[in-house]
XYZ file of C-alpha atoms in Angstrom:
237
model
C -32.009 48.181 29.388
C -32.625 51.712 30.715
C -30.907 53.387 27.468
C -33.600 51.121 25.863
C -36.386 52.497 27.368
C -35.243 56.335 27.309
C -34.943 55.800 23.188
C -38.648 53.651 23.301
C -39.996 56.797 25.560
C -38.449 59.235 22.955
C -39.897 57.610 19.647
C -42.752 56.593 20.906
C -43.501 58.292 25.100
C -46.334 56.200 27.245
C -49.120 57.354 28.617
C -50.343 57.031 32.404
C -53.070 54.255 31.831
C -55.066 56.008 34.460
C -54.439 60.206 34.212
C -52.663 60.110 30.801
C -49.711 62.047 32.202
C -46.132 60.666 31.992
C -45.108 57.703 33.255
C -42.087 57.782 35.638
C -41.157 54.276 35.958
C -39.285 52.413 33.031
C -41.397 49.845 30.946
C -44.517 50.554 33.185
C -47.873 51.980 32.309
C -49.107 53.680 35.468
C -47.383 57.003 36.715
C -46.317 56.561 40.707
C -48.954 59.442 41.423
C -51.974 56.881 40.082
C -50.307 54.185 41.643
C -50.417 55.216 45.273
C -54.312 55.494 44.866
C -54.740 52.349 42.798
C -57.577 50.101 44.812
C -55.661 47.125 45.498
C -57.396 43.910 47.523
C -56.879 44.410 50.914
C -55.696 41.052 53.306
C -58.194 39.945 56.071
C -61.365 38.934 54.272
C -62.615 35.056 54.033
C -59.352 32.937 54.502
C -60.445 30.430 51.843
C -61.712 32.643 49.169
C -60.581 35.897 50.035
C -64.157 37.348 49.798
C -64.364 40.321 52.215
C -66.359 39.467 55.741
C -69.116 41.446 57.660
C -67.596 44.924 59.102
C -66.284 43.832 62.577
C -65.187 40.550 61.110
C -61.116 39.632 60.842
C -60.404 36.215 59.681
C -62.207 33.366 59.561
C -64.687 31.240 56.783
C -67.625 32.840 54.921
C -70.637 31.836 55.215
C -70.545 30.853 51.526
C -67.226 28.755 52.285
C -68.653 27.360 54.766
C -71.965 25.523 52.832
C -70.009 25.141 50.087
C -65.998 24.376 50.359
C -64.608 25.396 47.147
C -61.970 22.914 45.480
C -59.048 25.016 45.599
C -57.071 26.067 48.941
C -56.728 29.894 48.962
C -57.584 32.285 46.682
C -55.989 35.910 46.283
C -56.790 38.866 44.162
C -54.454 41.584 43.232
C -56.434 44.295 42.426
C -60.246 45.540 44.357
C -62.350 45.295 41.466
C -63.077 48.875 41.925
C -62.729 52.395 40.139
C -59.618 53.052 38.291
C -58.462 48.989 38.882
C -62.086 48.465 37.617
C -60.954 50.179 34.162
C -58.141 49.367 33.332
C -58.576 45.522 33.881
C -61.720 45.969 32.130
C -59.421 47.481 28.766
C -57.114 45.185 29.261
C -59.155 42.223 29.142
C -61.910 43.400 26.531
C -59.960 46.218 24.771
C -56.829 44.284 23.933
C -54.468 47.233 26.243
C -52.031 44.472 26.313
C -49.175 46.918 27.039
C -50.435 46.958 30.930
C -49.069 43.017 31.193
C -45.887 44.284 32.770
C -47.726 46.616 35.390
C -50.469 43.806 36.274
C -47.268 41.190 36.469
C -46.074 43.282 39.220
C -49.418 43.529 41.339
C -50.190 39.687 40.725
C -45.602 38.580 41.918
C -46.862 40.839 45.101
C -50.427 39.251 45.694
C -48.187 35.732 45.335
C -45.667 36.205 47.253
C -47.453 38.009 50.157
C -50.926 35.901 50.597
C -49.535 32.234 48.969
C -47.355 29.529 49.739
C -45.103 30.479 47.039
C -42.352 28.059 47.638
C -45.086 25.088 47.752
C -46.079 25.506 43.983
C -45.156 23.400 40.927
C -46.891 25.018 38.094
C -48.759 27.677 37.281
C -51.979 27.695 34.806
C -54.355 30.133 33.222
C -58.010 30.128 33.485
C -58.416 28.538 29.551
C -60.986 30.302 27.237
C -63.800 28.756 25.295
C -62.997 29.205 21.386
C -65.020 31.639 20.344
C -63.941 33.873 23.080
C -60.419 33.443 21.825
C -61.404 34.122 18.712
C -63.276 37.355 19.460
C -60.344 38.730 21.704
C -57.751 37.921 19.911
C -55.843 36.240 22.919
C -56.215 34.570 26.336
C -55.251 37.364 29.002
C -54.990 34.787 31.807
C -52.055 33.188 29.203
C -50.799 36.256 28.437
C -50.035 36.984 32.596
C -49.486 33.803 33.955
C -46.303 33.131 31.269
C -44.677 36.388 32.692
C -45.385 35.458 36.491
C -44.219 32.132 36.178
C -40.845 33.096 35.396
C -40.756 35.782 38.179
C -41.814 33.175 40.563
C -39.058 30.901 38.534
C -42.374 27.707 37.940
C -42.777 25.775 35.005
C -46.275 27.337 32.998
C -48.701 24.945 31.353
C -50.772 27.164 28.974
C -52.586 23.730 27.602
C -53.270 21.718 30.166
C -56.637 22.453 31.014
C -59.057 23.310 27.789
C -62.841 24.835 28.115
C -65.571 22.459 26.698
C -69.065 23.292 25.558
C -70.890 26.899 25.659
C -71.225 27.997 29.041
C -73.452 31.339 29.400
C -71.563 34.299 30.516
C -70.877 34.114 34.149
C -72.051 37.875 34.654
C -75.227 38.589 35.938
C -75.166 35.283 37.061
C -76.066 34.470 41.244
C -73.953 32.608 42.703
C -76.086 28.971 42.575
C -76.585 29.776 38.855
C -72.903 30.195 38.252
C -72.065 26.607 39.830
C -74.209 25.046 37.413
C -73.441 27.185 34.362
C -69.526 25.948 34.505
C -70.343 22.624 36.088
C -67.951 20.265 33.477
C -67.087 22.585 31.606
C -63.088 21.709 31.939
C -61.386 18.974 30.824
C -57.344 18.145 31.867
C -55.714 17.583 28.500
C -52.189 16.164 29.796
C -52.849 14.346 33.517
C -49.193 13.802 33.585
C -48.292 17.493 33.927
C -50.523 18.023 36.773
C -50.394 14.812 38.751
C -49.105 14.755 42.361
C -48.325 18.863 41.801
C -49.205 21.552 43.739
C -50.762 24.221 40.988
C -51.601 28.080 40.646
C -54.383 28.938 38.632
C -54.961 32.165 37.727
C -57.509 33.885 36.657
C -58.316 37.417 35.206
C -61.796 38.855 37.569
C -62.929 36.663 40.856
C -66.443 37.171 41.461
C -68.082 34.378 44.006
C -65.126 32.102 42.544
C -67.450 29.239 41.015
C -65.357 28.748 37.753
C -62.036 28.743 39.838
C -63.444 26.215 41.790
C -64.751 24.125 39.291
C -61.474 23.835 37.455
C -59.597 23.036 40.671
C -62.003 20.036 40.963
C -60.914 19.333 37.450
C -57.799 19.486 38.088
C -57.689 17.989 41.605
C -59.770 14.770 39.710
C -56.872 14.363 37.538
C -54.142 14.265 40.363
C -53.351 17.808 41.360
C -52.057 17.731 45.083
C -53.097 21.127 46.118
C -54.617 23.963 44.263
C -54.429 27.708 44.606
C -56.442 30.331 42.958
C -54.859 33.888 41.783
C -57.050 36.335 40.227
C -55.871 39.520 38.403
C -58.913 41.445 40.397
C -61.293 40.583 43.014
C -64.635 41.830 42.976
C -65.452 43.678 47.030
């Protein structure tokens, strides 16, 4: 495999995603320089959501948590939706820079492993898409990760059973009350039998207050789900 990559690198050499200088590791996109500054979500925030607390503050609920329990267990984010992790999640989710899947892979195994029961999950879903954002980007990215992670993590991957219905507004520039009602049944379990009595991993691309991961957990959790557990690509600080 490493011959493989020395000839790739010599017809065709990557790119840092982040400085544009060489990349030193083998099927990667981010050089080890970049990747020692890379903003990466830091433990100790909201032990539901994840959502970093007050300064001062070390573990415990949020207040937002706490008025309103979302329907999955724990959430983690990879990446602090911040600076260069800002970018290049941003390219590779509305650019189509589908060659970072490998690098993001990595960050989201380590977010998994370190901040999830890993051993306690079944199956692992992606956030679905609503058509005509499929159609517009050419592919799901949550899909595109979750497929890859799965077989790290050695779980079976379910790419259709949830589905998006309707035409949900954008959730940006959203607040957070407004984004509870703009996905309110908006998801719809299209095999029961695949998620019944299973303990699931949903992940999703950008975590903002975490209304649409919560939503689908209820989905999901309606149609027989044991547990639920949200992993997001990036999580916005």
């Amino acid at each position: 495999m490493q011959k493989f990559w020395r000839f790739y690198d010599f017809i065709w050499p990557r790119r840092c995603e982040i400085c544009m200088g060489s990349v030193d590791h083998p099927a990667r996109h981010i050089c080890s320089r970049c990747l020692e500054t890379l903003e990466f979500a830091e433990p100790g925030g909201c032990e539901i959501c994840a959502r970093t607390l007050p300064d001062g503050v070390k573990g415990g609920i949020c207040s937002d948590c706490a008025e309103r329990r979302p329907y999955f267990e724990k959430a983690a984010g990879a990446l602090a939706f911040l600076g260069n992790a800002r970018r290049i999640v941003i390219d590779y989710k509305f650019n189509s820079h589908i060659w970072m899947r490998d690098d993001f892979t990595d960050f989201l195994q380590a977010a998994c492993e370190f901040r999830l029961p890993e051993d306690e999950i079944d199956l692992v879903i992606p956030m679905p898409l609503t058509i005509p954002h499929r159609f517009t980007r050419g592919f799901n990215q949550c899909e595109y990760l979750a497929k890859p992670l799965a077989r790290r993590i050695g779980k079976e991957c379910a790419t259709r059973a949830v589905r998006r219905k309707g035409m949900p507004r954008r959730q940006s520039g959203l607040r957070g009350c407004e984004r509870i009602a703009n996905v309110a049944g908006t998801f719809e379990v299209t095999a029961p039998e695949t998620v019944a009595n299973r303990t699931i991993l949903l992940l999703d691309d950008i975590m903002t207050t975490g209304a649409t991961l919560s939503e689908c957990s209820k989905t999901l959790r309606e149609a027989g789900a044991s547990r639920v557990f949200a992993l997001a690509l990036a999580r916005v600080i």
